[in-house]
Amino acid sequence: MTVASTVAAVLVAIGWWLHHDVYRQSARIAEDQAQAPLLALADQLRQGVIPSPRSAVPYEVVAAGRSTPVASGGGMDAFPPGSRHVLPAPPASSRPIDDDDGGFGYASYELRVPERNDAVRSFELGGGTYPVLSTDIWAGELTREQRAALGVSPDAVMQVYVVVLPHTAEAITANIDFLLLRAALAGLLLISAVTYFTVRIALRPVEAIRTATASVTAGDPRERVTVPATGHEITALATTINTTLQRLDEAAGQQRRFVADAAHELRSPLTTLLTSLEVALAYPERTDWPAAVGTAARQTRRLQNLAEDLLLLARLDAHTPTAESGSFDLAALAHRLVEEGVPPDRPVTLTAHTTAPAFVHGSPGDHERLLRNLIDNAARHATSRVRITVRNQVAHVELSVHDDGPGIPAEESERVFERFVRLDEARTRGRGGTGLGLPIARELAHRHHGSLVLVPSDLGACFHLRIPRAPTPNRRPDAGTRRDTC
């Protein structure tokens, strides 16, 4: 539609230009054709002959000092004899037009023909403005007999007017307009048809893309659209849609794996709990009830921790806003968690090393959960000690949690942050972990515009946390140098 509108506008502009150009050229031709009648009238007057009123072109001959026309015809003679001339007479002192080459001289200009109410028949020229050709004849050049025949004085100047009617130019222009209109309509129809079929052919790949995309379901986004080998925007569109479908497929696969892993994690404590209870019920007299209840309590706590971790991951994936926020001292939080210690079944020593308060923005609850997950992970795999270090940098607070356990291979430094991942026998389900602590810690760090990475360490594993620093109340921030090693 846009192409057709543009073409129509161009055709209208061309037609308008052609209309005016043809009219201008036709009017010029009509003026050129009027020179012959003007020359013939002048020749007759110079011979003392009054021209006939029967003429193909309107004309009038007027003379200085005479109120009636010398001669008129072609529509200018629509008045009774003795009537005043229509066109203006030359002044008595005027001289004839001299041609520099000694030939026929004339003037061309536009002149308004006055309206007259004394016409005996239709005077259609009255009130209109027309191009006229005029030439002057001095009566002094004529003989006495010729002047007498024309009825002019010896010193009079006669002016011959030939009115150029626009009928010929208008007729030619009307014919051209008719042809242009037909050509424009035919061209517009042709261009519209070509545009329509061209657009349909060009949009066939889009329709194929739409059909293929409509067949994609949320549960199985494995369908892909065919990328046309056109090399333009439609190719880019198909590639983008395939990329989006690939991401959806990966997200769906990740969701399926997450559900399967969660079900597997839930099945293990449920199986242990159910087995313990069934054995106790089957052999009540031989059951160590305190041990059975302790096993049930441990597995129930494990289920509770797993459910809480799954709920927190769901909130993080949904980007649920945190209700509490502000600035707080991360160093003080680290000291508090160290003072709380670790469960008695883990003979690990916790130490915290800080030099000054380290204020950060965000939710204290989220940061406590993040740091607790790091400490629990380190205490679970440490041999004897876990060291927590908090340092102030220029724009960040850096916290590292370092254990003296078996460590993590460098090639597994990113995989350890995947959900439900346990790397080896030293980091097994039996040690009490859900496989979600480190993924949750990284998600919380990202949520507060920070980062959590595993950095190289000669002994054990060292996790390095960087969080944007908040202004220290009434203290000037200490400068420092970043170090991402332990």
GROMACS .gro file of C-alpha atoms in nm, residues 193-472:
model
  280
  193ALA     CA    1  -0.088  -0.575  -0.886
  194VAL     CA    2   0.289  -0.616  -0.910
  195THR     CA    3   0.332  -0.487  -0.555
  196TYR     CA    4   0.061  -0.719  -0.424
  197PHE     CA    5   0.207  -1.031  -0.580
  198THR     CA    6   0.563  -0.927  -0.494
  199VAL     CA    7   0.470  -0.875  -0.129
  200ARG     CA    8   0.286  -1.207  -0.122
  201ILE     CA    9   0.588  -1.387  -0.261
  202ALA     CA   10   0.821  -1.202  -0.022
  203LEU     CA   11   0.599  -1.286   0.278
  204ARG     CA   12   0.573  -1.656   0.205
  205PRO     CA   13   0.871  -1.727   0.435
  206VAL     CA   14   0.701  -1.520   0.706
  207GLU     CA   15   0.385  -1.730   0.673
  208ALA     CA   16   0.596  -2.045   0.695
  209ILE     CA   17   0.765  -1.904   1.005
  210ARG     CA   18   0.424  -1.821   1.157
  211THR     CA   19   0.292  -2.170   1.088
  212ALA     CA   20   0.599  -2.335   1.236
  213THR     CA   21   0.595  -2.106   1.540
  214ALA     CA   22   0.224  -2.173   1.599
  215SER     CA   23   0.299  -2.546   1.625
  216VAL     CA   24   0.545  -2.492   1.911
  217THR     CA   25   0.410  -2.583   2.254
  218ALA     CA   26   0.539  -2.467   2.589
  219GLY     CA   27   0.604  -2.823   2.703
  220ASP     CA   28   0.795  -2.927   2.392
  221PRO     CA   29   0.960  -2.630   2.218
  222ARG     CA   30   1.179  -2.846   1.994
  223GLU     CA   31   1.027  -2.733   1.664
  224ARG     CA   32   1.246  -2.505   1.452
  225VAL     CA   33   1.160  -2.277   1.162
  226THR     CA   34   1.331  -2.301   0.826
  227VAL     CA   35   1.579  -2.019   0.769
  228PRO     CA   36   1.531  -1.885   0.413
  229ALA     CA   37   1.847  -1.824   0.212
  230THR     CA   38   1.743  -1.471   0.119
  231GLY     CA   39   1.998  -1.288   0.328
  232HIS     CA   40   1.766  -1.006   0.439
  233GLU     CA   41   1.551  -0.922   0.742
  234ILE     CA   42   1.338  -1.237   0.712
  235THR     CA   43   1.650  -1.449   0.750
  236ALA     CA   44   1.741  -1.253   1.063
  237LEU     CA   45   1.384  -1.299   1.193
  238ALA     CA   46   1.397  -1.676   1.141
  239THR     CA   47   1.738  -1.696   1.308
  240THR     CA   48   1.615  -1.493   1.606
  241ILE     CA   49   1.305  -1.711   1.643
  242ASN     CA   50   1.518  -2.027   1.632
  243THR     CA   51   1.749  -1.879   1.895
  244THR     CA   52   1.450  -1.797   2.114
  245LEU     CA   53   1.308  -2.147   2.066
  246GLN     CA   54   1.648  -2.291   2.154
  247ARG     CA   55   1.651  -2.091   2.478
  248LEU     CA   56   1.297  -2.206   2.555
  249ASP     CA   57   1.399  -2.565   2.487
  250GLU     CA   58   1.699  -2.531   2.715
  251ALA     CA   59   1.484  -2.371   2.986
  252ALA     CA   60   1.226  -2.649   2.957
  253GLY     CA   61   1.501  -2.911   2.975
  254GLN     CA   62   1.652  -2.738   3.277
  255GLN     CA   63   1.311  -2.730   3.443
  256ARG     CA   64   1.255  -3.101   3.375
  257ARG     CA   65   1.597  -3.185   3.517
  258PHE     CA   66   1.530  -2.966   3.819
  259VAL     CA   67   1.199  -3.140   3.888
  260ALA     CA   68   1.360  -3.482   3.845
  261ASP     CA   69   1.651  -3.389   4.073
  262ALA     CA   70   1.416  -3.244   4.334
  263ALA     CA   71   1.204  -3.559   4.326
  264HIS     CA   72   1.518  -3.770   4.363
  265GLU     CA   73   1.636  -3.562   4.658
  266LEU     CA   74   1.297  -3.586   4.824
  267ARG     CA   75   1.275  -3.961   4.767
  268SER     CA   76   1.594  -4.039   4.962
  269PRO     CA   77   1.492  -3.895   5.302
  270LEU     CA   78   1.135  -4.010   5.253
  271THR     CA   79   1.256  -4.365   5.186
  272THR     CA   80   1.481  -4.358   5.492
  273LEU     CA   81   1.204  -4.215   5.708
  274LEU     CA   82   0.944  -4.461   5.582
  275THR     CA   83   1.177  -4.760   5.622
  276SER     CA   84   1.268  -4.660   5.977
  277LEU     CA   85   0.905  -4.619   6.076
  278GLU     CA   86   0.793  -4.942   5.909
  279VAL     CA   87   1.067  -5.144   6.085
  280ALA     CA   88   0.976  -4.984   6.416
  281LEU     CA   89   0.609  -5.067   6.365
  282ALA     CA   90   0.684  -5.423   6.254
  283TYR     CA   91   0.912  -5.503   6.547
  284PRO     CA   92   0.809  -5.266   6.827
  285GLU     CA   93   0.953  -5.485   7.106
  286ARG     CA   94   1.297  -5.493   6.942
  287THR     CA   95   1.306  -5.130   6.822
  288ASP     CA   96   1.544  -4.878   6.973
  289TRP     CA   97   1.281  -4.607   6.988
  290PRO     CA   98   1.514  -4.316   7.074
  291ALA     CA   99   1.732  -4.405   6.776
  292ALA     CA  100   1.428  -4.448   6.549
  293VAL     CA  101   1.284  -4.114   6.656
  294GLY     CA  102   1.624  -3.951   6.608
  295THR     CA  103   1.647  -4.090   6.255
  296ALA     CA  104   1.296  -3.968   6.178
  297ALA     CA  105   1.377  -3.624   6.315
  298ARG     CA  106   1.697  -3.599   6.107
  299GLN     CA  107   1.521  -3.699   5.788
  300THR     CA  108   1.233  -3.463   5.864
  301ARG     CA  109   1.477  -3.176   5.914
  302ARG     CA  110   1.642  -3.274   5.589
  303LEU     CA  111   1.307  -3.260   5.412
  304GLN     CA  112   1.236  -2.926   5.575
  305ASN     CA  113   1.571  -2.783   5.461
  306LEU     CA  114   1.518  -2.911   5.109
  307ALA     CA  115   1.168  -2.764   5.094
  308GLU     CA  116   1.296  -2.428   5.219
  309ASP     CA  117   1.576  -2.431   4.962
  310LEU     CA  118   1.334  -2.514   4.681
  311LEU     CA  119   1.098  -2.237   4.792
  312LEU     CA  120   1.384  -1.985   4.808
  313LEU     CA  121   1.504  -2.083   4.460
  314ALA     CA  122   1.152  -2.039   4.327
  315ARG     CA  123   1.141  -1.688   4.477
  316LEU     CA  124   1.481  -1.602   4.332
  317ASP     CA  125   1.384  -1.732   3.987
  318ALA     CA  126   1.064  -1.525   4.001
  319HIS     CA  127   1.264  -1.215   4.109
  320THR     CA  128   1.035  -1.165   4.408
  321PRO     CA  129   1.131  -0.834   4.577
  322THR     CA  130   1.283  -0.843   4.924
  323ALA     CA  131   1.080  -0.666   5.190
  324GLU     CA  132   1.371  -0.560   5.412
  325SER     CA  133   1.661  -0.357   5.280
  326GLY     CA  134   1.914  -0.100   5.397
  327SER     CA  135   2.279  -0.099   5.497
  328PHE     CA  136   2.438  -0.319   5.764
  329ASP     CA  137   2.777  -0.441   5.881
  330LEU     CA  138   2.880  -0.761   5.702
  331ALA     CA  139   3.181  -0.802   5.932
  332ALA     CA  140   2.954  -0.803   6.238
  333LEU     CA  141   2.733  -1.064   6.070
  334ALA     CA  142   3.037  -1.285   6.006
  335HIS     CA  143   3.144  -1.260   6.371
  336ARG     CA  144   2.792  -1.347   6.491
  337LEU     CA  145   2.774  -1.658   6.275
  338VAL     CA  146   3.119  -1.767   6.394
  339GLU     CA  147   3.007  -1.725   6.755
  340GLU     CA  148   2.703  -1.942   6.687
  341GLY     CA  149   2.943  -2.214   6.571
  342VAL     CA  150   2.859  -2.535   6.385
  343PRO     CA  151   2.663  -2.845   6.487
  344PRO     CA  152   2.839  -3.066   6.745
  345ASP     CA  153   2.876  -3.350   6.495
  346ARG     CA  154   3.122  -3.139   6.295
  347PRO     CA  155   3.453  -3.091   6.482
  348VAL     CA  156   3.549  -2.779   6.291
  349THR     CA  157   3.690  -2.453   6.424
  350LEU     CA  158   3.547  -2.131   6.280
  351THR     CA  159   3.748  -1.807   6.281
  352ALA     CA  160   3.666  -1.461   6.147
  353HIS     CA  161   3.928  -1.204   6.048
  354THR     CA  162   3.817  -0.844   5.999
  355THR     CA  163   3.994  -0.511   6.031
  356ALA     CA  164   3.701  -0.268   6.034
  357PRO     CA  165   3.324  -0.257   5.990
  358ALA     CA  166   3.221  -0.345   5.636
  359PHE     CA  167   2.886  -0.191   5.546
  360VAL     CA  168   2.693  -0.316   5.244
  361HIS     CA  169   2.351  -0.248   5.093
  362GLY     CA  170   2.073  -0.504   5.079
  363SER     CA  171   1.870  -0.742   5.287
  364PRO     CA  172   2.038  -0.863   5.608
  365GLY     CA  173   1.832  -1.182   5.587
  366ASP     CA  174   1.954  -1.260   5.236
  367HIS     CA  175   2.315  -1.192   5.331
  368GLU     CA  176   2.285  -1.409   5.641
  369ARG     CA  177   2.146  -1.694   5.430
  370LEU     CA  178   2.426  -1.646   5.176
  371LEU     CA  179   2.702  -1.648   5.438
  372ARG     CA  180   2.544  -1.935   5.633
  373ASN     CA  181   2.532  -2.147   5.316
  374LEU     CA  182   2.902  -2.080   5.253
  375ILE     CA  183   2.993  -2.164   5.614
  376ASP     CA  184   2.780  -2.482   5.615
  377ASN     CA  185   2.939  -2.596   5.289
  378ALA     CA  186   3.290  -2.525   5.419
  379ALA     CA  187   3.225  -2.688   5.759
  380ARG     CA  188   3.080  -2.998   5.591
  381HIS     CA  189   3.399  -3.061   5.394
  382ALA     CA  190   3.669  -2.906   5.615
  383THR     CA  191   3.920  -3.122   5.797
  384SER     CA  192   3.959  -2.905   6.105
  385ARG     CA  193   3.907  -2.535   6.042
  386VAL     CA  194   3.722  -2.274   5.840
  387ARG     CA  195   3.852  -1.918   5.811
  388ILE     CA  196   3.628  -1.623   5.719
  389THR     CA  197   3.797  -1.303   5.605
  390VAL     CA  198   3.625  -0.967   5.545
  391ARG     CA  199   3.812  -0.681   5.375
  392ASN     CA  200   3.707  -0.329   5.273
  393GLN     CA  201   3.800  -0.219   4.921
  394VAL     CA  202   3.738   0.116   4.749
  395ALA     CA  203   3.393   0.034   4.610
  396HIS     CA  204   3.336  -0.323   4.732
  397VAL     CA  205   3.346  -0.543   5.038
  398GLU     CA  206   3.527  -0.873   4.985
  399LEU     CA  207   3.449  -1.180   5.192
  400SER     CA  208   3.622  -1.515   5.157
  401VAL     CA  209   3.534  -1.849   5.318
  402HIS     CA  210   3.831  -2.090   5.316
  403ASP     CA  211   3.828  -2.450   5.439
  404ASP     CA  212   4.112  -2.703   5.470
  405GLY     CA  213   3.922  -2.989   5.311
  406PRO     CA  214   3.992  -3.188   4.994
  407GLY     CA  215   3.927  -2.886   4.772
  408ILE     CA  216   3.759  -2.862   4.431
  409PRO     CA  217   3.933  -2.917   4.096
  410ALA     CA  218   3.975  -2.603   3.887
  411GLU     CA  219   3.777  -2.753   3.597
  412GLU     CA  220   3.478  -2.793   3.831
  413SER     CA  221   3.487  -2.433   3.958
  414GLU     CA  222   3.166  -2.339   3.773
  415ARG     CA  223   2.985  -2.671   3.781
  416VAL     CA  224   2.986  -2.663   4.162
  417PHE     CA  225   2.730  -2.377   4.141
  418GLU     CA  226   2.482  -2.586   3.942
  419ARG     CA  227   2.175  -2.713   4.122
  420PHE     CA  228   2.185  -3.060   4.282
  421VAL     CA  229   2.549  -3.108   4.179
  422ARG     CA  230   2.780  -3.314   4.403
  423LEU     CA  231   3.129  -3.353   4.271
  424ASP     CA  232   3.274  -3.663   4.439
  425GLU     CA  233   3.251  -3.899   4.730
  426ALA     CA  234   3.386  -3.636   4.967
  427ARG     CA  235   3.083  -3.416   4.893
  428THR     CA  236   2.799  -3.669   4.910
  429ARG     CA  237   2.436  -3.666   5.006
  430GLY     CA  238   2.524  -3.851   5.323
  431ARG     CA  239   2.711  -3.548   5.457
  432GLY     CA  240   2.379  -3.364   5.490
  433GLY     CA  241   2.384  -3.129   5.191
  434THR     CA  242   2.099  -3.077   4.947
  435GLY     CA  243   2.313  -2.966   4.653
  436LEU     CA  244   2.139  -2.626   4.656
  437GLY     CA  245   2.345  -2.425   4.905
  438LEU     CA  246   2.604  -2.288   4.663
  439PRO     CA  247   2.352  -2.217   4.381
  440ILE     CA  248   2.137  -2.025   4.630
  441ALA     CA  249   2.441  -1.833   4.756
  442ARG     CA  250   2.537  -1.726   4.403
  443GLU     CA  251   2.179  -1.625   4.318
  444LEU     CA  252   2.167  -1.412   4.634
  445ALA     CA  253   2.501  -1.252   4.547
  446HIS     CA  254   2.378  -1.165   4.196
  447ARG     CA  255   2.054  -1.032   4.341
  448HIS     CA  256   2.255  -0.779   4.542
  449HIS     CA  257   2.475  -0.682   4.242
  450GLY     CA  258   2.766  -0.889   4.366
  451SER     CA  259   2.958  -1.195   4.255
  452LEU     CA  260   3.053  -1.530   4.408
  453VAL     CA  261   3.334  -1.738   4.258
  454LEU     CA  262   3.565  -2.021   4.354
  455VAL     CA  263   3.923  -1.892   4.353
  456PRO     CA  264   4.247  -2.094   4.338
  457SER     CA  265   4.374  -2.222   4.671
  458ASP     CA  266   4.671  -2.438   4.772
  459LEU     CA  267   4.463  -2.610   5.042
  460GLY     CA  268   4.092  -2.678   5.048
  461ALA     CA  269   3.829  -2.465   4.878
  462CYS     CA  270   3.808  -2.086   4.890
  463PHE     CA  271   3.488  -1.903   4.790
  464HIS     CA  272   3.525  -1.531   4.720
  465LEU     CA  273   3.229  -1.291   4.754
  466ARG     CA  274   3.231  -0.928   4.628
  467ILE     CA  275   2.942  -0.698   4.727
  468PRO     CA  276   2.907  -0.323   4.652
  469ARG     CA  277   3.011  -0.122   4.953
  470ALA     CA  278   2.780   0.116   5.140
  471PRO     CA  279   2.910   0.437   5.303
  472THR     CA  280   3.041   0.378   5.652
   0.00000   0.00000   0.00000
